Structures are given as structure tokens and as C-alpha cells.
């Protein structure tokens, strides 16, 4: 039996999961589901990265010990994956005793195999706590006079002569290049392989692999003759998780290592490519251990070009909120999750960056799920239920003549090819292409109905009707299986409606080349209920309000709330104090005024002065803003209007609703008018 071992990066616990994290996990879940369906012995690992300076600092900021922080946040990831229906995964925490023992074991194995690869030296240089990485000056960007990290756009710290253990990374540039050349699939996609090859060709510097200026990490398992206490560099610690979960005892090795390691593929974001394709294999080579099969890097999900991340609250889309909003009702959450999975995995080929927009999300939902798939299921099952009493679906060989104009022959041929091609694409880590191939078949099945027109056939006399219904029923049987890795809840519903109770495996495509013939002939279909109702404009607006409002309001749960600046007055808009003297230009520039456009407006129940607006500020999603303008404007007068917004006002509750900004208006109690520009400007434009 083949094995398949797929891993996600382990997530930092200084943040709670957002859509960017969920993407990697969902991709791995889909790939693991596909391989399980193929009968591969599949192992799927995810977890949390809990040591290091970043986590220690995050804990201190919140007034917690690092252990308290990690114990609070790590379960949030596990919970999130369970709520998102991720199945059959293992969850590793780097603070577990087992993992810590394996990190120490890796160190000792390196020392035993290549004693000179670890040596003591003094480190001096730049360090980005966000990346937990050392940088050369040439790799940094300038932020005024300071140097900043190109990923985090935040100043880097200067580590001044910190005593450190070094790893002889410089020795491994050549062996790594040779390995990459001999194993073209080691780094995928090709663009990332090329990037690493040219990086390696530039030569490698030795790497500092321990820290002495803080203590939150795995102790280095050998003494420093000077008595300094070292903790293992957090990346050396974290990368070891992929192996430690397979190890049986407290040293590297065991039956699962033998079984799964050779098939390991690490799916990662492009920002952590170097750690996985240079440091990790070099540590393994140094320890005399085999390398994983490969590393597959994906791009970033952005919102209007900005990476979805902790530091940009408006980009932090919560995957569960998005899934629930798409589902429309809590009991349909699994279908909402399917829609989100479909969008994320279909819209962007794995490896590319993708910009999240509501337009593309709703476009995919309505065109692919509601129209193509939803209609096919609905039309087919409704017809089968109606015609089956007189003409039960039945395969009939007389309709299978290999002719290009014979729709019965064509659909069998296409089904067969689709099954083969989709498998090839899933195997190649290309879920987007697999879905494209499957949807081509969905389109063809819809056209098959139009061509054969079963409703026009004579139910009592036309023998083609039973075969036509059989083609449709078997096509649904096939589609239910092909979509299962990405749309498991939809697959389950569909299989139930066609009476397919067999375990969900990937259909065999051997034999006479007709995969539909593998469909059971005793299926009894029943009419479906709607799965993906078309999202009309009000539904779309409601989704935008829910997802955007939630993104803007999210902060890490353990973050200490800033002390209130004045006693809050319940539900009453706070009057701005009038300055007693002139303010400076710098004071004025602290106010972030931006152009906005009102997307939706609704009255706030029992608050006659308030309107609840959503306002597009050119961010991930519109902001929720409560404005005291209801006496001057009806909701439908204001939708579509350009307004000026104070965008950096701390969020607060008005009328029981979170308000994430303020629109500028003239007048006090009675509003005389709303401010706007004398010409059109894109939402988000700064006003000075
Ligand atoms: N802890 C390290 C990984 C150690 S693996 C041995 C880490 N953690 S992370 O939480 O910052 O990021 C985890 C993964 O989430 C990375 O692969 C990163 O690329 C991915 N993503 C975080 N934000 C993302 C997007 N906006 N889009 C896509 N993936 C993103 O790095």
C-alpha cells in the first residue's frame, strides 16, 4: 500500500486562526481526503509552534506567562479545525515533552554524526522577531532611518554580540543543490525551486541555532563551557515537529518514521520557503537522516493587495464567520464550509497569490455551485424521481455505439477521462485544476440533458429514457465521489439523495474504459432539497456585513484591552471635545480621514436617530459604522453615497452595535448634511 504524509506548517500562537491559516489546512485536508479515497495509508499533521521570542513577548504584553498564553491559544487552532470539519489529522504542540525530547535528539544526532557542525561563536546582526529570523542588511528594507523586515514591515532588532551555538550551514549548499537537481519534485512549484537554487548558488553562511537572551524554548542538550544557558533556535525546534510526531520513543526513529517519512510533503506558505528548503534539509543531512519527499509552497491570500495577517485587522477574515455567512443558517454550516473550500481551492492555483474579493466569491458561488452543480443535481434528481416509476434507470448497451454525435457515448467517455485527469491533478497538488476538470464534466452533463431532452421522451414506450436516466444517475454518482475531497458535505448529501451507501472511494478507471459502469445498478434516487441557493443582492449584502464587520472587530482574544479613556456613556454617540487652543499639524494628521462609499444602510431597532451603515473604505470588506443621521436621511437615500470617514477611531458600541469609524456630518442634534468630495475618488483615498 502506498503512503501519503502531508503536513501544514505549525502555527504561531501569538495570533488566533484567520483565513490565511485556514487555507493551508484546508488544502492539506483536501489532499489527505483524496489520498484516503485512493486507498493510500494517509497521515495528516498540523499543530502549533509555541516557543521563541515572539511568543514570549506576546505573553509578556498580555501579562501572562508563555505557558499560560500557549495553553489559551493552541486549543483555538485545534477547535477551529474541528469546527471547519477537518478530519483525521494529528495535532502536535511543540511544548509537549515528547517533541522537546526529539528536538534534543536531533541535536545529539547531529553532534554524533558530524561533530564539527555545531560550534560556539558570538552572533551580532539583525533579527526579525516576527519571522524569528536573522537577516543580512541587504535583505532588509529601509523605514526612515531604521531597517525593517520586508515581510512584516516592522523595524528589526539588533542582536549585539549574543553568544550562540552555530550550525555549519555553509557546508550544505553543494549537497542541497545536488539533491534538488536529482529530485526535481523536492521543491514545487518550479518558480520557488528556481528561487532557492539561485539562493544556494550564492553560497550559505553558518546559522546561529541557539539564543541566550531569553529562555522560552527547548534547552540545548549540551553545556556551554562558559556556563551560558542556551535555548534551541525556534525554527530548528519547530521544523523538527514533522519528524517528532512519527517517532515512537524519546529518540529519532520508530516504525512510523520508516513507514511515512519517505512520502512526507510539507505544504507551506511562500514566506517560510527558506526555512523548509534550506535549513531543514541541511539539519537532516547533517544528522545523517533521509530528507522528506518534498516541499510545496503556496502563495498568500491578500485583501486588496495586503496579506491577510494579524497586523491588519480589516484583512483578518474569520473562516467560520465566512462559512456561516455563506451557509445562511447555522444548521447548513457544512455546506457553507464547502462553498468556502471550493472558492479558496478553485479560484487560485496552488502556488499563486490570490486576492480575496466578495465579487469573485459570489461569482464562483452563483456560477459554479448554484448554477452548474446545483442545477444539474436538481434537474437530474427531479426527473429521475418523476420518470423512474415508469422507466427505472437502467444501462442499455445498445446506446453505447462509439460515435462522436452519440451523447450517450460521449458522456461515458467524458466521465472516464474526467476521473483519470482529476486524479492526476490531485496527485500533482493542483486542486484548482482538478476542480476545473470536474466542472467541465458538470457542464457536459447539463448539456447532455439539453441534448437528450428526457422530458420529451415517451415514458411508456421510448427505451432510451431508462438509459438516459441511468447516465444521469451514474454521472451524479461519479461527481459525488470526485468532489468529495473538496466538497465533503455536498458529496454526502448527493450520495444520500441517490441512495449510494457504499464507502466513498475514488472510482477505478481500469477495464473497458467506462467508469460509469462501476456505478451500482440498484441506486434509488429521491428528490433533493436546495443546496446552494443563488445569492441575490440582499443576501450578498448580508454576507458582506457579517464577514467585514467581524474582521474589523476581531482582536486576539487574550490581548489585554486598553484602559478606557473616559467613562463610556451607554449607547450614546460620544461628543468630540472641542480643543481649547490651536492644534498642531501633527495633531491633525493623527486623524485618518478617508473617502468611503455607503454599501448598505438599515435603521437600528428602537433607536430612532441611528442608522447602521456598512461603508466601503477600500479594505477587505466594508466597515460597520453606526451614524446618528436617521432623522435627516432614509436608509435608501444614503446607499451608494460618497462620505468622509474618520477611519482610525477606536471601535465602540453604539446602539448595541459595533461602530468601526465615524462619518463626517455638519450640525449637532439636527444633521444639516453629510460631507463628501466634489468629485469621485476611490474608496480608501486619504483626505488631508
Ligand atoms: N510557525 C511558523 C511555521 C513553522 S513550520 C515548522 C509560521 N507560522 S505562521 O502562523 O506565521 O504561519 C503559518 C502558515 O500560515 C505559513 O505557511 C504562512 O504562509 C501561512 N499564512 C499566514 N497568512 C497567510 C495568508 N494571508 N495567505 C496564505 N497563507 C498565509 O510561519
Coordinates of N, CA and C in Angstrom, one line a residue, residues 525-600:
X525 N -32.9 6.9 -6.3 CA -32.8 8.3 -6.1 C -34.1 8.9 -5.5
X526 N -33.9 10.0 -4.8 CA -35.1 10.8 -4.4 C -34.8 12.3 -4.6
X527 N -35.9 13.0 -4.6 CA -35.8 14.5 -4.9 C -34.9 15.2 -3.9
X528 N -34.1 16.1 -4.4 CA -33.1 16.8 -3.4 C -33.8 18.0 -2.8
X529 N -33.1 18.5 -1.8 CA -33.5 19.9 -1.3 C -32.4 20.8 -1.8
X530 N -32.8 22.1 -1.8 CA -31.8 23.1 -2.4 C -30.5 23.1 -1.6
X531 N -29.4 23.1 -2.3 CA -28.1 23.1 -1.7 C -27.5 24.4 -1.6
X532 N -27.3 25.0 -2.8 CA -26.7 26.3 -3.0 C -27.6 27.3 -3.6
X533 N -28.6 27.8 -2.8 CA -29.5 28.8 -3.5 C -28.7 30.0 -3.9
X534 N -29.1 30.5 -5.1 CA -28.4 31.6 -5.7 C -28.3 32.8 -4.7
X535 N -27.2 33.5 -4.6 CA -27.1 34.6 -3.7 C -27.6 35.9 -4.4
X536 N -28.7 36.4 -4.0 CA -29.2 37.6 -4.6 C -28.5 38.8 -3.9
X537 N -28.9 40.0 -4.4 CA -28.2 41.2 -3.8 C -28.3 41.4 -2.3
X538 N -29.6 41.3 -1.8 CA -29.7 41.4 -0.3 C -28.9 40.3 0.4
X539 N -28.9 39.1 -0.1 CA -28.1 38.0 0.6 C -26.6 38.4 0.5
X540 N -26.2 38.9 -0.6 CA -24.8 39.2 -0.7 C -24.4 40.3 0.3
X541 N -25.3 41.3 0.4 CA -25.0 42.4 1.3 C -24.9 41.9 2.8
X542 N -25.9 41.0 3.1 CA -25.9 40.5 4.4 C -24.5 39.7 4.7
X543 N -24.0 39.0 3.7 CA -22.8 38.3 3.9 C -21.6 39.3 4.1
X544 N -21.6 40.3 3.3 CA -20.6 41.3 3.4 C -20.6 42.0 4.8
X545 N -21.8 42.3 5.3 CA -21.9 43.0 6.6 C -21.3 42.0 7.7
X546 N -21.7 40.8 7.6 CA -21.3 39.8 8.6 C -19.8 39.6 8.6
X547 N -19.3 39.3 7.4 CA -17.9 39.0 7.4 C -17.0 40.2 7.6
X548 N -17.3 41.3 7.0 CA -16.5 42.5 7.2 C -16.6 43.0 8.6
X549 N -17.7 43.1 9.1 CA -17.9 43.6 10.5 C -17.1 42.8 11.4
X550 N -17.1 41.5 11.3 CA -16.4 40.6 12.1 C -14.9 40.7 12.0
X551 N -14.4 40.9 10.7 CA -13.0 41.0 10.5 C -12.5 42.3 11.2
X552 N -13.2 43.4 11.0 CA -12.7 44.6 11.6 C -12.8 44.6 13.1
X553 N -13.7 43.8 13.7 CA -13.9 43.8 15.2 C -13.0 42.8 15.9
X554 N -12.3 41.9 15.1 CA -11.5 40.9 15.7 C -10.2 41.3 16.3
X555 N -10.0 41.0 17.6 CA -8.6 41.1 18.1 C -8.3 39.8 18.8
X556 N -7.0 39.5 18.9 CA -6.6 38.3 19.6 C -7.3 38.2 20.9
X557 N -7.9 37.1 21.3 CA -8.8 37.0 22.5 C -8.0 37.3 23.8
X558 N -6.8 37.0 23.8 CA -6.1 37.2 25.1 C -5.4 38.5 25.2
X559 N -5.6 39.4 24.1 CA -4.9 40.7 24.2 C -5.6 41.5 25.3
X560 N -4.8 42.1 26.2 CA -5.3 43.0 27.2 C -6.0 44.2 26.6
X561 N -7.2 44.5 27.0 CA -7.9 45.6 26.5 C -7.3 46.9 26.9
X562 N -7.1 47.9 26.0 CA -6.6 49.2 26.5 C -7.5 49.8 27.6
X563 N -7.0 50.5 28.6 CA -7.8 51.0 29.6 C -8.8 52.1 29.0
X564 N -10.0 52.1 29.5 CA -11.0 53.1 28.9 C -10.5 54.5 29.1
X565 N -10.6 55.4 28.1 CA -10.1 56.7 28.3 C -11.0 57.6 29.1
X566 N -12.3 57.4 29.0 CA -13.2 58.1 29.8 C -14.4 57.1 30.1
X567 N -15.2 57.5 31.0 CA -16.3 56.6 31.4 C -17.3 56.5 30.2
X568 N -17.5 55.3 29.6 CA -18.4 55.3 28.5 C -19.8 55.6 28.8
X569 N -20.5 56.3 27.9 CA -21.9 56.6 28.1 C -22.6 55.6 27.3
X570 N -23.5 54.8 27.9 CA -24.1 53.7 27.2 C -24.9 54.1 25.9
X571 N -24.5 53.6 24.8 CA -25.2 53.7 23.6 C -25.4 55.2 23.1
X572 N -24.7 56.1 23.6 CA -24.8 57.5 23.1 C -23.6 57.9 22.4
X573 N -23.7 58.3 21.1 CA -22.5 58.8 20.4 C -21.7 59.8 21.3
X574 N -20.4 59.6 21.4 CA -19.6 60.4 22.3 C -19.3 61.7 21.5
X575 N -19.6 62.9 22.2 CA -19.3 64.1 21.5 C -17.8 64.4 21.6
X576 N -17.3 64.9 20.4 CA -15.8 65.2 20.4 C -15.6 66.4 21.2
X577 N -14.6 66.4 22.2 CA -14.3 67.6 22.9 C -13.7 68.7 22.0
X578 N -14.1 69.9 22.1 CA -13.5 71.0 21.3 C -12.2 71.4 21.9
X579 N -11.1 71.5 21.1 CA -9.8 71.8 21.6 C -9.9 73.3 22.1
X580 N -9.2 73.6 23.2 CA -9.3 74.9 23.8 C -8.4 75.9 23.0
X581 N -7.3 75.4 22.4 CA -6.5 76.3 21.6 C -6.2 75.7 20.3
X582 N -5.3 76.3 19.5 CA -4.9 75.7 18.2 C -4.2 74.3 18.4
X583 N -4.5 73.4 17.4 CA -3.8 72.2 17.5 C -2.6 72.2 16.4
X584 N -1.7 71.3 16.6 CA -0.6 71.3 15.6 C -0.9 70.6 14.4
X585 N -0.1 70.7 13.3 CA -0.4 69.9 12.1 C -0.3 68.5 12.4
X586 N 0.7 68.1 13.3 CA 0.9 66.7 13.6 C -0.3 66.2 14.3
X587 N -1.0 67.0 15.2 CA -2.2 66.6 15.9 C -3.2 66.2 14.8
X588 N -3.4 67.1 13.9 CA -4.4 67.0 12.8 C -4.1 65.7 12.0
X589 N -2.8 65.4 11.7 CA -2.5 64.3 10.9 C -2.8 62.9 11.6
X590 N -2.9 63.0 12.9 CA -3.3 61.8 13.6 C -4.7 61.3 13.2
X591 N -5.5 62.2 12.8 CA -6.9 61.8 12.4 C -6.8 61.3 11.0
X592 N -7.2 60.0 10.8 CA -7.1 59.4 9.5 C -8.5 59.5 8.8
X593 N -8.5 60.5 7.9 CA -9.8 60.8 7.2 C -9.7 60.0 5.9
X594 N -10.7 59.3 5.5 CA -10.7 58.6 4.2 C -12.0 58.7 3.5
X595 N -11.9 58.5 2.2 CA -13.2 58.5 1.4 C -13.8 57.1 1.5
X596 N -15.1 57.2 1.7 CA -15.9 55.9 1.8 C -17.1 55.9 0.9
X597 N -17.7 54.8 0.7 CA -18.9 54.7 -0.1 C -19.9 53.8 0.7
X598 N -21.1 54.3 0.9 CA -22.0 53.5 1.7 C -22.5 52.4 0.9
X599 N -22.4 51.2 1.5 CA -22.8 50.0 0.8 C -24.2 49.6 1.2
X600 N -24.5 49.5 2.5 CA -25.8 49.2 3.0 C -26.2 50.2 4.1

